[in-house]
Coordinates of C-alpha atoms in Angstrom, one line a residue:
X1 CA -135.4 -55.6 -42.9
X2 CA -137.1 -52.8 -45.0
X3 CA -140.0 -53.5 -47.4
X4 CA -140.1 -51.7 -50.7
X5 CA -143.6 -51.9 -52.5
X6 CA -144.6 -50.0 -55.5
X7 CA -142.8 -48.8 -58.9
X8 CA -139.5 -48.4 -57.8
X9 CA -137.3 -46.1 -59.2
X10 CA -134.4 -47.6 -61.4
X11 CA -131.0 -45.7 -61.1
X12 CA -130.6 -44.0 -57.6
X13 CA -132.0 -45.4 -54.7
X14 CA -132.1 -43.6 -50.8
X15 CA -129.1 -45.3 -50.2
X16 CA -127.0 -43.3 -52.4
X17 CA -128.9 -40.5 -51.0
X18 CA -127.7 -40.8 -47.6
X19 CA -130.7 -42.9 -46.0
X20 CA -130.9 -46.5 -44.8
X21 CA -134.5 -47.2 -44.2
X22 CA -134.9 -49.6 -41.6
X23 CA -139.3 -49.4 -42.4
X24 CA -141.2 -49.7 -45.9
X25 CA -140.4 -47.6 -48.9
X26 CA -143.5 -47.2 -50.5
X27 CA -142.4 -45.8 -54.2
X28 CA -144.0 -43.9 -56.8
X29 CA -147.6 -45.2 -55.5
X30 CA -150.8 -44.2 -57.2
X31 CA -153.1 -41.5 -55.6
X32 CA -155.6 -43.9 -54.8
X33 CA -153.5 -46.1 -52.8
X34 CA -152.0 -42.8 -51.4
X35 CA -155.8 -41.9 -50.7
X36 CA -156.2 -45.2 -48.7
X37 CA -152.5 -45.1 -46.8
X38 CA -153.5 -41.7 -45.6
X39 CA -156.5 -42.6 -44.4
X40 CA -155.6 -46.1 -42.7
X41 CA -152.9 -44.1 -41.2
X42 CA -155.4 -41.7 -39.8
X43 CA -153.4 -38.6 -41.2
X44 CA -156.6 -37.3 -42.1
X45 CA -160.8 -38.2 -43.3
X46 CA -162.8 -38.3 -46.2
X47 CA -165.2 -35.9 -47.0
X48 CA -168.5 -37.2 -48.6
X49 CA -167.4 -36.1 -51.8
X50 CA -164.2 -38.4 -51.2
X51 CA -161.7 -35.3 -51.1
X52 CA -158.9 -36.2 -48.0
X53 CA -159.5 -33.5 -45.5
X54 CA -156.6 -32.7 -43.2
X55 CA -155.3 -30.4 -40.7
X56 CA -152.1 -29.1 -40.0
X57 CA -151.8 -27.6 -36.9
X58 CA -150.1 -24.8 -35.9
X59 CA -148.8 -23.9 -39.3
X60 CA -151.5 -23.0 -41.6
X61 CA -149.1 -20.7 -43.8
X62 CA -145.9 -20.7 -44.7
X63 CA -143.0 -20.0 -42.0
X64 CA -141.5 -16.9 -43.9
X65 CA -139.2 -16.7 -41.1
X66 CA -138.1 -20.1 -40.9
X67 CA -136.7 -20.3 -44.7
X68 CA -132.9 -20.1 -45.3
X69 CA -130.9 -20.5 -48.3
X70 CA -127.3 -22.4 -47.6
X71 CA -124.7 -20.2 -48.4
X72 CA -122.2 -21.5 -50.9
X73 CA -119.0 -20.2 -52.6
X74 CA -120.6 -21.7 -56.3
X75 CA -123.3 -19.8 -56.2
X76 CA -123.6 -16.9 -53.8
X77 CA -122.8 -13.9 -55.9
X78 CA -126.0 -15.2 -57.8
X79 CA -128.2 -14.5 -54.4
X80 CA -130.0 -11.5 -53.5
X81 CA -128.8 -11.8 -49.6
X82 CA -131.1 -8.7 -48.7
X83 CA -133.9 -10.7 -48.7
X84 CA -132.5 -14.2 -48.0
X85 CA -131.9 -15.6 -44.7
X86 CA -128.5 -17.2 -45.2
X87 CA -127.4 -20.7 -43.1
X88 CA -123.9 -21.9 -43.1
X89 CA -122.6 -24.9 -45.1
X90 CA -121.6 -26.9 -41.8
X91 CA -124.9 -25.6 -40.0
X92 CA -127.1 -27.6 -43.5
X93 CA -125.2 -30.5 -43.5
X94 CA -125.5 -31.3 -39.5
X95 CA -128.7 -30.5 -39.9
X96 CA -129.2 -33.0 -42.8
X97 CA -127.3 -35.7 -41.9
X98 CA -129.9 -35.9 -38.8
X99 CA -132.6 -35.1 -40.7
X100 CA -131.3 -38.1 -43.1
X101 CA -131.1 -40.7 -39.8
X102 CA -134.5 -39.9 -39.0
X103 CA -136.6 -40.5 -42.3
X104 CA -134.4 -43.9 -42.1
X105 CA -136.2 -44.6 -38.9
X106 CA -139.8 -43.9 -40.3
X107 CA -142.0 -45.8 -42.9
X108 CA -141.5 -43.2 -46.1
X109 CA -143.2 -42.4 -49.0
X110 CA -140.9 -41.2 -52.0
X111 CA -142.2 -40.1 -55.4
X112 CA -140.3 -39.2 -58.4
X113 CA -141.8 -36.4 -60.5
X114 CA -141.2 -33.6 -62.9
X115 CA -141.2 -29.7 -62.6
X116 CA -142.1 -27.9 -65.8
X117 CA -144.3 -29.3 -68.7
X118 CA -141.9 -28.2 -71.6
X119 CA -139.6 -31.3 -72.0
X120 CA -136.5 -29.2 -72.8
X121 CA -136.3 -27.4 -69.5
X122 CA -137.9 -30.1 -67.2
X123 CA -136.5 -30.5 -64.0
X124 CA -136.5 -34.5 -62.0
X125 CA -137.7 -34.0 -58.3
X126 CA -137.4 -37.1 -55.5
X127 CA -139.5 -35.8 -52.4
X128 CA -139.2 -38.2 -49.6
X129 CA -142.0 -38.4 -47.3
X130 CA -143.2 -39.0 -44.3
X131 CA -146.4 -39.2 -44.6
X132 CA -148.7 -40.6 -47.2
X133 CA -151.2 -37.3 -47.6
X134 CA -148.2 -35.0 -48.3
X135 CA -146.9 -37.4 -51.6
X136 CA -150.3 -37.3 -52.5
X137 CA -150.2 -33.8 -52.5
X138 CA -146.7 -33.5 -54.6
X139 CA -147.9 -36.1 -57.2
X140 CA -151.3 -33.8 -57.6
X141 CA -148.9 -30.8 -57.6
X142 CA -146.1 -31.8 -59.9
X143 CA -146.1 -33.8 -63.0
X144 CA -146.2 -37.7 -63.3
X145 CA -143.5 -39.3 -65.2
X146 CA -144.8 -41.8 -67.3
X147 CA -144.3 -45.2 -65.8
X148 CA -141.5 -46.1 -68.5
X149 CA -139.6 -43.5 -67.2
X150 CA -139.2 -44.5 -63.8
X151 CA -136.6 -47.1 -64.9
X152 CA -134.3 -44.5 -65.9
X153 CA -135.3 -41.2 -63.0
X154 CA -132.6 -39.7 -62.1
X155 CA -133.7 -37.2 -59.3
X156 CA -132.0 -33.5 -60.3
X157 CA -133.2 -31.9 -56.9
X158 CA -134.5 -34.1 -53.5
X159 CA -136.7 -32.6 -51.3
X160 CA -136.5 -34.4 -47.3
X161 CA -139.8 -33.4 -45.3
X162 CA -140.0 -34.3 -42.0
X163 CA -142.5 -32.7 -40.9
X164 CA -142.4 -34.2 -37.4
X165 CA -138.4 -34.0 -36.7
X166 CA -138.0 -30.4 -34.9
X167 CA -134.4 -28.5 -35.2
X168 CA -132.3 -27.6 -32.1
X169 CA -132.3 -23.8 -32.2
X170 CA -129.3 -23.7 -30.1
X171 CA -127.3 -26.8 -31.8
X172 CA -128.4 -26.2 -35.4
X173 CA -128.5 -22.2 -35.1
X174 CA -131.8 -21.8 -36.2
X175 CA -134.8 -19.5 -35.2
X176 CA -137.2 -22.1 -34.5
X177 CA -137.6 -25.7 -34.9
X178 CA -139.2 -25.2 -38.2
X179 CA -136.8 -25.2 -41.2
X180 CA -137.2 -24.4 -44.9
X181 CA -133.7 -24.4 -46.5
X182 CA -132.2 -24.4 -50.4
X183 CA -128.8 -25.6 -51.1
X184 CA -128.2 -25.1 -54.8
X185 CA -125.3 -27.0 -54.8
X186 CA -126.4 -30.3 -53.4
X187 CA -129.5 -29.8 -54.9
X188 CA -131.3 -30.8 -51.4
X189 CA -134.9 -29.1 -50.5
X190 CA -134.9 -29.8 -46.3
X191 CA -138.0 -29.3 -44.7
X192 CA -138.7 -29.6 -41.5
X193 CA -140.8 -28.6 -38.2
X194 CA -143.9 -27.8 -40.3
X195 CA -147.1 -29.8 -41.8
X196 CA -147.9 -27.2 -44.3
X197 CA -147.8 -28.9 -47.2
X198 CA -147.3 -25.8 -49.6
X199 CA -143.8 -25.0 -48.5
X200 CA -142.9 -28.3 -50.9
X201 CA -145.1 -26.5 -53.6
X202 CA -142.9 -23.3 -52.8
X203 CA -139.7 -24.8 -52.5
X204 CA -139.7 -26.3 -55.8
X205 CA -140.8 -22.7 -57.2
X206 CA -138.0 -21.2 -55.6
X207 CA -135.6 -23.8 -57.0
X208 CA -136.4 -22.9 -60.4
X209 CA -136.6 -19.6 -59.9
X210 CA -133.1 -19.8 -59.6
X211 CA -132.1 -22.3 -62.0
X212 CA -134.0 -20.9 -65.1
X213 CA -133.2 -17.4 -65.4
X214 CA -130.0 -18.2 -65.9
X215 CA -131.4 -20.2 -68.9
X216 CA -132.4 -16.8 -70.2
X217 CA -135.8 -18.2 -69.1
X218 CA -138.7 -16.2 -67.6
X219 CA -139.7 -17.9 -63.9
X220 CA -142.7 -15.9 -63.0
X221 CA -145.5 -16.5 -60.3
X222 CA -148.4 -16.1 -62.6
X223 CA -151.7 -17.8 -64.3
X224 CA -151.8 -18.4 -67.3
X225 CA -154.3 -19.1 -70.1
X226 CA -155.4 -19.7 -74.1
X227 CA -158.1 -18.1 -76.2
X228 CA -159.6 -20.3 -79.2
X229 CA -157.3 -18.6 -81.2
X230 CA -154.1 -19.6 -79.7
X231 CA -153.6 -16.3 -78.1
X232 CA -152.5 -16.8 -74.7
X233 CA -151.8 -14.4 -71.6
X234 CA -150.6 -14.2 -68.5
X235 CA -151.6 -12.9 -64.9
X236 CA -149.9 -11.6 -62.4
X237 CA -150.6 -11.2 -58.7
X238 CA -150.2 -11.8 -55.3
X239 CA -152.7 -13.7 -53.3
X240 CA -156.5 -12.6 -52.9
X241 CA -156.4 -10.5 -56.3
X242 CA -157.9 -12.9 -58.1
X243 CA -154.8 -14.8 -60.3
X244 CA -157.1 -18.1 -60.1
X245 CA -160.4 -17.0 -60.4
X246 CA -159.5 -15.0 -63.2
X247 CA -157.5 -17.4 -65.0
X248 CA -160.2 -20.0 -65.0
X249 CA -162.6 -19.0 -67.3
X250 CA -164.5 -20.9 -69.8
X251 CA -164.4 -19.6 -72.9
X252 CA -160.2 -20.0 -72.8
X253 CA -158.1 -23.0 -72.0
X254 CA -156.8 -22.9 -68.7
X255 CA -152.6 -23.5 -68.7
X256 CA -151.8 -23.3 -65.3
X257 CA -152.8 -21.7 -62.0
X258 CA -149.4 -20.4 -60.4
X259 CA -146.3 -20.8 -61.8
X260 CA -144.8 -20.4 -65.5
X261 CA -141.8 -20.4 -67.6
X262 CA -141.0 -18.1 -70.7
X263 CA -138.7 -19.5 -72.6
X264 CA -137.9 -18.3 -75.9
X265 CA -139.9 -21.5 -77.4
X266 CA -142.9 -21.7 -75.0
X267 CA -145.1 -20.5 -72.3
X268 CA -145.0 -23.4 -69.9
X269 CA -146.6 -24.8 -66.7
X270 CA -144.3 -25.2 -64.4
X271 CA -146.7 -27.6 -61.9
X272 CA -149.2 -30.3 -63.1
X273 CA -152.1 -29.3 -60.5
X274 CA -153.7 -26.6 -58.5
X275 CA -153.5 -25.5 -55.0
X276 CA -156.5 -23.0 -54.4
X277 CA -157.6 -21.0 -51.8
X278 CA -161.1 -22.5 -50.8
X279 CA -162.4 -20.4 -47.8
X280 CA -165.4 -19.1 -48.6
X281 CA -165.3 -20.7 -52.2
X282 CA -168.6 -20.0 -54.1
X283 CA -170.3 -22.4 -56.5
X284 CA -172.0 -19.7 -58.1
X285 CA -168.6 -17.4 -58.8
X286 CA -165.7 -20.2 -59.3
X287 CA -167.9 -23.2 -60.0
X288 CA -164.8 -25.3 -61.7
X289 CA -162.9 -24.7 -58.5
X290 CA -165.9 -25.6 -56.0
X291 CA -166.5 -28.6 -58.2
X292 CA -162.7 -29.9 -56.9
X293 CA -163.3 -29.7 -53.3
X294 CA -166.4 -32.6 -54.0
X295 CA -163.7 -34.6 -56.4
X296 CA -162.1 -37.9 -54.9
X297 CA -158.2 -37.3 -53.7
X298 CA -158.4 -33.9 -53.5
X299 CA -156.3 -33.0 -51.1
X300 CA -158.2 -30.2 -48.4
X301 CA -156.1 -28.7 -45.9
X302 CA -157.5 -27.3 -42.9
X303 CA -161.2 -27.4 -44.2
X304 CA -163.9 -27.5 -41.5
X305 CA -165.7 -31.1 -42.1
X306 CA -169.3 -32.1 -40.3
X307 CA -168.0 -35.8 -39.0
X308 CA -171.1 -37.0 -39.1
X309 CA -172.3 -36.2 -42.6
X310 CA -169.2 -35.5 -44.3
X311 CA -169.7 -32.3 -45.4
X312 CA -167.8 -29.8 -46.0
X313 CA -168.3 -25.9 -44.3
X314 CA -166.2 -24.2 -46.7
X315 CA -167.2 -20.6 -45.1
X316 CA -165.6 -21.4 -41.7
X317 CA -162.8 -20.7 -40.8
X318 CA -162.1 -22.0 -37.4
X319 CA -159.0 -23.9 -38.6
X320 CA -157.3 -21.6 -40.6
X321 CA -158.7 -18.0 -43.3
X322 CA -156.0 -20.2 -45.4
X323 CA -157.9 -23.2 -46.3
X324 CA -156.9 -24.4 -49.4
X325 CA -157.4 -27.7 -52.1
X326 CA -154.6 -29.1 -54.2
X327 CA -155.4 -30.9 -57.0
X328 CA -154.7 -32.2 -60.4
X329 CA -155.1 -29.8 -63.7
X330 CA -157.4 -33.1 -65.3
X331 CA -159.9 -31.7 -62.6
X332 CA -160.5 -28.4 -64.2
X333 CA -163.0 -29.2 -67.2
X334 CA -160.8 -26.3 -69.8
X335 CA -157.1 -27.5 -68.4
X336 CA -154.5 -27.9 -71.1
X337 CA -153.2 -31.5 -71.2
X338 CA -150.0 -30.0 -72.3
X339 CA -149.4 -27.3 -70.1
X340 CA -147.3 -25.5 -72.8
X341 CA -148.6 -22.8 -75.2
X342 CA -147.2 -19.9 -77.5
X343 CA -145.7 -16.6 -76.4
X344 CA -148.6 -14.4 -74.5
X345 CA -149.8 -11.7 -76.3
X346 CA -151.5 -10.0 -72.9
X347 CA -149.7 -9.8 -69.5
X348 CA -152.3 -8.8 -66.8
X349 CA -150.6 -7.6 -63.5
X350 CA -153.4 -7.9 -61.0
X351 CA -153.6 -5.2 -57.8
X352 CA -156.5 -5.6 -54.9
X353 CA -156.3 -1.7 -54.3
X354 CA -157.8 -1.5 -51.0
X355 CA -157.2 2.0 -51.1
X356 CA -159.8 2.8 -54.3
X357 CA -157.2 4.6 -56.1
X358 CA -156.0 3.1 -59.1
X359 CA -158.7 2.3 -62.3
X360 CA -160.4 -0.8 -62.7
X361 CA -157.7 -1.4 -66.1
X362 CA -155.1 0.6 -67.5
X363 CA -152.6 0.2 -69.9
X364 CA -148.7 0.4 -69.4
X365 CA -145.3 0.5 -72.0
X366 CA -142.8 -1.9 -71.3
X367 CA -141.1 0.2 -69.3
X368 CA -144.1 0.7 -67.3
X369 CA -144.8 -2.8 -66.6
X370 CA -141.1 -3.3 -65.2
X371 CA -142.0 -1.0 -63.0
X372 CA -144.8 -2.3 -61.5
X373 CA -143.5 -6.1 -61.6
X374 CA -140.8 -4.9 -59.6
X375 CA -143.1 -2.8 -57.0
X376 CA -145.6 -6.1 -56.9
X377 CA -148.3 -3.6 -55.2
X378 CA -151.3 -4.4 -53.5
X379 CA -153.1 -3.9 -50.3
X380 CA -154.0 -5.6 -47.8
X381 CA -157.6 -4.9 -45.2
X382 CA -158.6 -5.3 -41.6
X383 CA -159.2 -8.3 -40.8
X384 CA -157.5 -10.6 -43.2
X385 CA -153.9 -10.8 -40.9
X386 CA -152.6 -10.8 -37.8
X387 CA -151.9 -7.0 -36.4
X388 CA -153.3 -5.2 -39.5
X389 CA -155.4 -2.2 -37.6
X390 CA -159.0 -0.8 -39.2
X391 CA -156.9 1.4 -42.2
X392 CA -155.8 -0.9 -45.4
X393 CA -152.2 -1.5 -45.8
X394 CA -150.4 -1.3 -48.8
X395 CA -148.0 -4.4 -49.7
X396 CA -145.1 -4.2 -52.0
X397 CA -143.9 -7.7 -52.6
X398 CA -141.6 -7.4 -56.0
X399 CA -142.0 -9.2 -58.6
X400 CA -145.4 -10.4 -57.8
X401 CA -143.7 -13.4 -55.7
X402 CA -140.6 -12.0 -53.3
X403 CA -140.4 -14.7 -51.2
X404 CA -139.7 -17.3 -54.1
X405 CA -137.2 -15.0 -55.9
X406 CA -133.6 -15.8 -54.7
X407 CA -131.7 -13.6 -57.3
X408 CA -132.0 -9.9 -57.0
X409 CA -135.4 -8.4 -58.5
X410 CA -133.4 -6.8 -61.6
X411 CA -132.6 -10.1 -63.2
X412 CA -136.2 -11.1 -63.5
X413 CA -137.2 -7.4 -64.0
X414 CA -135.0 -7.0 -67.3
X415 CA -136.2 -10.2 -68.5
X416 CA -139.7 -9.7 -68.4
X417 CA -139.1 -6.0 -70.5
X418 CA -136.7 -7.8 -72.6
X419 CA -139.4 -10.6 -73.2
X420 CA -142.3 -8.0 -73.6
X421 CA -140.3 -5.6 -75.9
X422 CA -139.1 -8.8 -78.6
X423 CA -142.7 -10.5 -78.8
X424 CA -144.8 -7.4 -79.1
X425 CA -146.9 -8.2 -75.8
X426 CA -149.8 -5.8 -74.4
X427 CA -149.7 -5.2 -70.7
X428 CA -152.4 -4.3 -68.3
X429 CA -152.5 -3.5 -65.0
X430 CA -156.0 -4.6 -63.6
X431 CA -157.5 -3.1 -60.0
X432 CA -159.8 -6.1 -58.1
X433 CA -160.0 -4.0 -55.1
X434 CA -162.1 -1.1 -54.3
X435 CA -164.0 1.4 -56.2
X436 CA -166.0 4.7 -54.8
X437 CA -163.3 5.1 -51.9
X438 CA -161.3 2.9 -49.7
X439 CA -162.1 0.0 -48.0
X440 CA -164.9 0.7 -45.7
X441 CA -166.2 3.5 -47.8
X442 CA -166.8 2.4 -51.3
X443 CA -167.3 -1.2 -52.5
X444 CA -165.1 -4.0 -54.2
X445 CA -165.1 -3.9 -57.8
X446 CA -167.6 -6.1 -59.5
X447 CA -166.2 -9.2 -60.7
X448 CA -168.8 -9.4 -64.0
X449 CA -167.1 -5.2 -64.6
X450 CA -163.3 -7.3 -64.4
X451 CA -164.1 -10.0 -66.8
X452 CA -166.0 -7.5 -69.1
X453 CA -162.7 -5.7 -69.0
X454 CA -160.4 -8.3 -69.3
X455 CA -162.3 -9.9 -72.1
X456 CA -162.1 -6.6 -74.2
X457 CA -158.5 -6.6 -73.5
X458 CA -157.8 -9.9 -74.7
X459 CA -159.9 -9.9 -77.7
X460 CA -157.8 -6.7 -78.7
X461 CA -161.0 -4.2 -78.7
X462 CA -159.1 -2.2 -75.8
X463 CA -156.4 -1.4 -77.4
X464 CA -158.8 0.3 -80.3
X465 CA -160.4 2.9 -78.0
X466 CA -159.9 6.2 -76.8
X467 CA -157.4 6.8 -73.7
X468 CA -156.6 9.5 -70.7
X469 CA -153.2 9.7 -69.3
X470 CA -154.0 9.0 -65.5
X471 CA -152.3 12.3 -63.5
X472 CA -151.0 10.3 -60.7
X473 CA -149.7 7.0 -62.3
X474 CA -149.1 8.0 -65.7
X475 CA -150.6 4.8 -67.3
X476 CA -153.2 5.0 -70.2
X477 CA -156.5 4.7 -68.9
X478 CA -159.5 3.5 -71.4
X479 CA -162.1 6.1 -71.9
X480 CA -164.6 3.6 -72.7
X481 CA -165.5 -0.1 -72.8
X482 CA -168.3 -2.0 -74.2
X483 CA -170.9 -3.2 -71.3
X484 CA -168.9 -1.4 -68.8
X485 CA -170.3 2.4 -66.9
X486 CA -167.8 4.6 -68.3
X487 CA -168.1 6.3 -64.8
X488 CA -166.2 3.2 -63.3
X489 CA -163.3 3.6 -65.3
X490 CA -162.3 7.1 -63.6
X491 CA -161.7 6.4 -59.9
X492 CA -161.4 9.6 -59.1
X493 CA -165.2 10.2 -60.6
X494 CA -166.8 7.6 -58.4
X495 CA -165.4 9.3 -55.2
X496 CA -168.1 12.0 -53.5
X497 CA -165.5 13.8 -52.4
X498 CA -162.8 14.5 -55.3
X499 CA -160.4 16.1 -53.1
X500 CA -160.3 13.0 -50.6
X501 CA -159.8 10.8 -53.8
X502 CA -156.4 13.0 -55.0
X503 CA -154.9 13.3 -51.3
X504 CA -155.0 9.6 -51.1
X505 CA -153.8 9.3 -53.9
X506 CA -151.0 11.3 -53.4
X507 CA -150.5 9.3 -50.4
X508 CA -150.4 6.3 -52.2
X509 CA -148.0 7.3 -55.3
X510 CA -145.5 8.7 -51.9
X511 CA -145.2 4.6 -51.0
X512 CA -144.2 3.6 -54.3
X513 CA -141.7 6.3 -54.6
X514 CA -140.3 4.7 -51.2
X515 CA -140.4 1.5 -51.9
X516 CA -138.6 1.8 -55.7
X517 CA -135.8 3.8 -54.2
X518 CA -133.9 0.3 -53.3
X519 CA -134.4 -0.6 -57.1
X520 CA -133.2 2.7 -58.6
X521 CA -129.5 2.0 -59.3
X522 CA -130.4 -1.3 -61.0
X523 CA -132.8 -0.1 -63.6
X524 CA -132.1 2.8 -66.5
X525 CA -133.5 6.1 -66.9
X526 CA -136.9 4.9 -69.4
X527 CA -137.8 2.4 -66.2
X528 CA -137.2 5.1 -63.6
X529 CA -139.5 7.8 -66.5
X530 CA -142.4 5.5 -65.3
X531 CA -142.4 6.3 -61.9
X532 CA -146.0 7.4 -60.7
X533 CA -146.2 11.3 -60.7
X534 CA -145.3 13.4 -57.1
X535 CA -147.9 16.3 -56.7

């Protein structure tokens, strides 16, 4: 006989859910109880700061390759299938009905929380756990229903993690054993075969991302933040171009770090915490983030730890270049408690231009800033992945967030111009990468020169100077900007050898020709006007 403990949820229990627990249910329980069940259970330590420091093994990222979407007749012609990994109906619900017998063999720990801070669009997620750290990292990551609610939670969507059951590659017709897979219709999250925690954090994106555009709502993989005025903006950009660090400044009320709605009402925190990268994390740069990794029930994935004095080594990276810390919003100082805010007036689309070419800010029409959502360009350097060789290597991963977008690129694509064209908003397109030449030759742009930047653009001074038309890109380019060298805002000026600078950026301008060529017959002629400029 089972033993439930905690605040159970009233109206659906796991029965109805397809599992019989045969072990304890521990519901809805607080984060310091999670803190001590994950410890007791030896799942993982505390630091000295009394963050729970854990490892996860082989999986340290998310299994790209490993996540499938469950094809099914309701929804399918909603699906971009080019770059979704399709599983069969039959082949999911095999899969889940054994998936289902064995959480019923295992102590589990289920929490019932929300996705998305505006009530009118807020979406009820069960995840069902096996182990006590990972609900402690959904509760940080998701929003808390208050305790009356409970009585009446009816989950929406259900996440099953197992992160110990393994599939049978030859019975269930997967790649591996690992499986990450979406079935809109059931309105099941299955996750198996893997300990990273943030493919629940991704899963739930991905959900939405197909459940709110057709909403006529924005879903968009961005930070987002509010001046003292109200005026808020948004941030795009993949990871290492700073979306956190630049969102989490303290003059300006911090919304959210990742993912947002754009509804016509509200700008809206999808998630109720942060989950950072932390390798190599410095006090002096990002000292509200450091100050999370020395908070109690932070939850630090594949950290290195000194097991005698509890301290943390946040600069090695032994276990994983990955490292990162989930925790709640409350434990950024400037967080909204809301999570909701007006329409943005700025949209910053952050680029880590490893190759030195593009300007430290420039500005772009609507039409322009479709096109560079859609491209999602940066670069990637030596060292940072598996296989990459001693050049940089440019990444095109559209709409700032590929791997969470299950419809096809367009649909978020015309929303976003729609959005930017009816509420007036200023876009930007903001270079953290290299200045002077490429990686190796010149040097990463100054973060003080990207806030200084930033700051003018949000204050609306930027939009009152002087401009040049960039040749290659065709984007306005700011001819001058309090407290910034005016020589950093040509690129091609900071080069020693100006000839260099325009072949690679020729080169450069050639791969996002290629890459927008799959997107050509799905945007009209003013988006396709904005393409970069062919020597």
């Amino acid at each position: 006989m089972h033993h439930t403990s905690g605040t159970r949820a009233g109206k659906v229990g796991l029965d109805q859910q397809g599992i019989n627990p045969t072990k304890d249910v521990n519901w809805n329980l607080d984060s310091a109880t999670l803190v001590e069940e994950a410890i007791q259970r030896k799942e993982g330590h505390l630091s000295a700061g009394g963050a729970v420091v854990v490892e996860t093994g082989v999986h340290t990222g998310r299994s790209a390759q490993d996540k499938y979407i469950v094809r099914r007749a309701s929804y399918e012609d909603d699906i971009w299938w080019d770059a979704s990994q399709e599983m069969s109906g039959d082949k999911f619900d095999a899969l889940c009905d054994k998936v289902r017998a064995y959480l019923g063999e295992q102590e589990l720990f289920v929490a019932d929380l929300y996705a998305c801070a505006d009530a009118d669009y807020r979406l009820s997620v069960r995840v069902i756990n096996q182990h006590a750290w990972h609900n402690l990292f959904l509760r940080h990551l998701l929003i808390e229903p208050p305790v009356e609610d409970l009585a009446e939670f009816t989950p929406e969507f259900t996440i099953l993690h197992a992160p110990d059951y393994f599939a049978d590659t030859e019975v269930d017709g997967t790649r591996t054993g690992t499986v990450v897979a979406l079935d809109f219709e059931k309105r099941i999250a299955l996750i198996c075969g893997t300990t990273y925690a943030g493919e629940m954090k991704k899963s739930v994106f991905s959900i939405l991302n197909y459940i709110l555009p057709g909403q006529d709502i924005m879903s968009m993989h961005c930070s987002a933040n509010v001046g003292p005025d109200g005026d808020s903006a948004v941030f795009f950009g993949l990871s290492g171009t700073g979306k956190t660090t630049l969102s989490a400044d303290p003059g300006r009320t911090l919304v959210g770090d990742d993912e947002h709605g754009w509804s016509d009402t509200s700008l809206f925190n999808i998630e109720g915490g942060c989950y950072a990268k932390v390798i190599r994390l410095s006090e002096e740069a990002e000292p509200e983030i450091y100050a999370t990794t020395r908070r109690f029930g932070t939850v630090l994935e594949n950290v290195v730890m000194d097991m005698e004095t509890r301290e943390l080594d946040l600069d090695d990276a032994t276990l994983a270049e990955n490292s990162r810390g989930a925790y709640p919003m409350s434990y950024i100082p400037n967080a909204s408690p809301t999570g909701v805010a007006g329409h943005p007036n700025n949209i910053i689309m952050l680029t880590c231009d490893a190759f030195g070419v593009m300007p430290p800010i420039a500005k772009l029409t609507p039409e322009q800033a479709m096109y560079h959502f859609l491209s999602g360009y940066t670069a990637k350097v030596a060292g940072t992945e598996k296989g990459l060789g001693n050049e940089p290597q440019a990444t095109f991963s559209t709409c700032f967030g590929a791997p969470f977008m299950p419809r096809h690129p367009s649909v978020y694509g015309n929303l976003l111009k729609d959005k930017i064209a009816k509420y007036n908003v200023d876009c930007w397109l903001v270079n953290t990468g290299w200045t002077g030449g490429e990686y190796g030759i010149g040097e990463r742009m100054p973060i003080k020169i990207t806030r200084a930047l930033l700051n003018a653009a949000l204050d609306g001074s930027l939009s009152k100077v002087d401009m040049v038309v960039d040749p290659n890109f065709g984007f306005e380019v700011p001819a001058e900007c309090v407290g910034v060298p005016s020589g950093i805002l040509n690129p091609r000026s900071t080069w020693s050898d100006p000839a260099a600078y325009d072949a690679k950026a020729q080169s450069l301008v050639a791969q996002f020709i290629e890459n927008f060529a799959k997107f050509e017959d799905y945007v009209d002629d003013n988006v396709k006007a904005a393409a970069p400029n062919a020597a």
